[in-house]
Coordinates of C-alpha atoms and ligand atoms in Angstrom, one line a residue:
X1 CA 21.7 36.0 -28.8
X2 CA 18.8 37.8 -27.1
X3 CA 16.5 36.7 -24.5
X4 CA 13.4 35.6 -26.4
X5 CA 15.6 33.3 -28.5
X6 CA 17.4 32.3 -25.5
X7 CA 14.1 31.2 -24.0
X8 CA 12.8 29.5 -27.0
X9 CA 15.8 26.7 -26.7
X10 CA 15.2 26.0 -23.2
X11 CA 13.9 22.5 -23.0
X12 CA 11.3 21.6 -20.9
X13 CA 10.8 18.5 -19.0
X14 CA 7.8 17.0 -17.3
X15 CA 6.9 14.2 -15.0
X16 CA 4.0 12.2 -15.3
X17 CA 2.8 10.0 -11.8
X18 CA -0.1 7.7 -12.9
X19 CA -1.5 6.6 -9.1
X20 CA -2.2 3.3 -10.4
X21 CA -4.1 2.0 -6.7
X22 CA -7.0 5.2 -7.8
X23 CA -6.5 3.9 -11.6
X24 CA -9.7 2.0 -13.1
X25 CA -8.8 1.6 -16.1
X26 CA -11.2 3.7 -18.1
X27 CA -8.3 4.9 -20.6
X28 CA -9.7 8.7 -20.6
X29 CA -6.7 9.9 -19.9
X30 CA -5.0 8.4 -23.2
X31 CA -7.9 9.4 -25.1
X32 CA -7.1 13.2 -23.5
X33 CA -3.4 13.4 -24.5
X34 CA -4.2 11.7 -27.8
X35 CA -6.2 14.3 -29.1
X36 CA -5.7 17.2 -27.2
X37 CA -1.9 16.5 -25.8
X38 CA 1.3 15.4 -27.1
X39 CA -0.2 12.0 -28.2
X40 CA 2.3 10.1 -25.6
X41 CA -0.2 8.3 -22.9
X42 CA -0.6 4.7 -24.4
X43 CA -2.6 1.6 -23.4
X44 CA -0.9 -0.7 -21.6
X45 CA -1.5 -4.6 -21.4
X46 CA -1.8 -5.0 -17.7
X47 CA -5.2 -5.4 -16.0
X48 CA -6.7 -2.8 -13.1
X49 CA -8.8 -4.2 -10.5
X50 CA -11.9 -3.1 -12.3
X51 CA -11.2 -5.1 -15.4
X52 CA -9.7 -1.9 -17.4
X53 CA -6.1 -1.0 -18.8
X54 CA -3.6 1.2 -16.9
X55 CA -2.7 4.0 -19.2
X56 CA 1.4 3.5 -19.9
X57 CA 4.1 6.9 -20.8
X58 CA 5.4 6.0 -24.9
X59 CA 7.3 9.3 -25.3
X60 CA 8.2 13.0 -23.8
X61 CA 5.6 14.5 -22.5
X62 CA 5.2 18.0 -23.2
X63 CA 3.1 19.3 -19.9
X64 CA -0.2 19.9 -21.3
X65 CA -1.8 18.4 -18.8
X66 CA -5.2 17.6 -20.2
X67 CA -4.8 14.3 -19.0
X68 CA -4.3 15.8 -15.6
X69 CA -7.5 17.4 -15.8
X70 CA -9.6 15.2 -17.4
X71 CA -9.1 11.8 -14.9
X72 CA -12.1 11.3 -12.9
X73 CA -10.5 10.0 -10.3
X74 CA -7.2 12.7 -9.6
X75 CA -5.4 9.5 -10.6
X76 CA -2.9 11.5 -12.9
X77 CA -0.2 14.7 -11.7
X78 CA 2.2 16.4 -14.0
X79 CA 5.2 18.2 -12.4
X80 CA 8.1 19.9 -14.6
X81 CA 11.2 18.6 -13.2
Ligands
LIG101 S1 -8.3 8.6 -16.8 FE1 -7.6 8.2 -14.7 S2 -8.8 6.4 -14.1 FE2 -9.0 6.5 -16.3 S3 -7.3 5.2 -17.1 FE3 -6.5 7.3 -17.0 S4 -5.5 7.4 -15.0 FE4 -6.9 5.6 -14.9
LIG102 S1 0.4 16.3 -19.9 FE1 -0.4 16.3 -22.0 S2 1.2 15.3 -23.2 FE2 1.7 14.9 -21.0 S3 0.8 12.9 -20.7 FE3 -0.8 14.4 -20.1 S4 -2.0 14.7 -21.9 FE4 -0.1 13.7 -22.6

């Protein structure tokens, strides 16, 4: 087995941290990953201060990190573990 093919199975983990004190609600985020991401960033059911719904993790993410970049408020970091 060579290197490239090697590096191809490595499985890669990530991390998502949703700061949900920063969080408004304003579901960007699952809006990001749904179209431009790995489609894992759900709505939740639970309420944010503002009246909105925290965003909720449904699956492995797979470190795009659009959500990451797209929350207006820095709410959301990615880290591979
Ligand atoms: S984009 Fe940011 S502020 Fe909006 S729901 Fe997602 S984490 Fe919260
Ligand atoms: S990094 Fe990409 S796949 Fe992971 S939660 Fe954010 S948008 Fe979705």
């Amino acid at each position: 087995m060579g290197l490239i093919s090697s590096m191809a199975k490595k499985e890669r983990h990530f991390r998502v941290e949703i700061e949900e004190a920063l969080c408004k609600g304003c579901l960007i985020c699952v809006y990001a990953c749904n179209k431009l991401g790995g489609g894992v960033l759900r709505r939740s059911e639970r309420r944010t201060l503002l009246g909105g719904l925290y965003p909720t993790l449904a699956g492995e993410c797979i470190g795009c990190r659009w959500c990451e970049r797209l929350c207006p408020d820095l709410c959301i970091s990615v880290e591979e573990e």
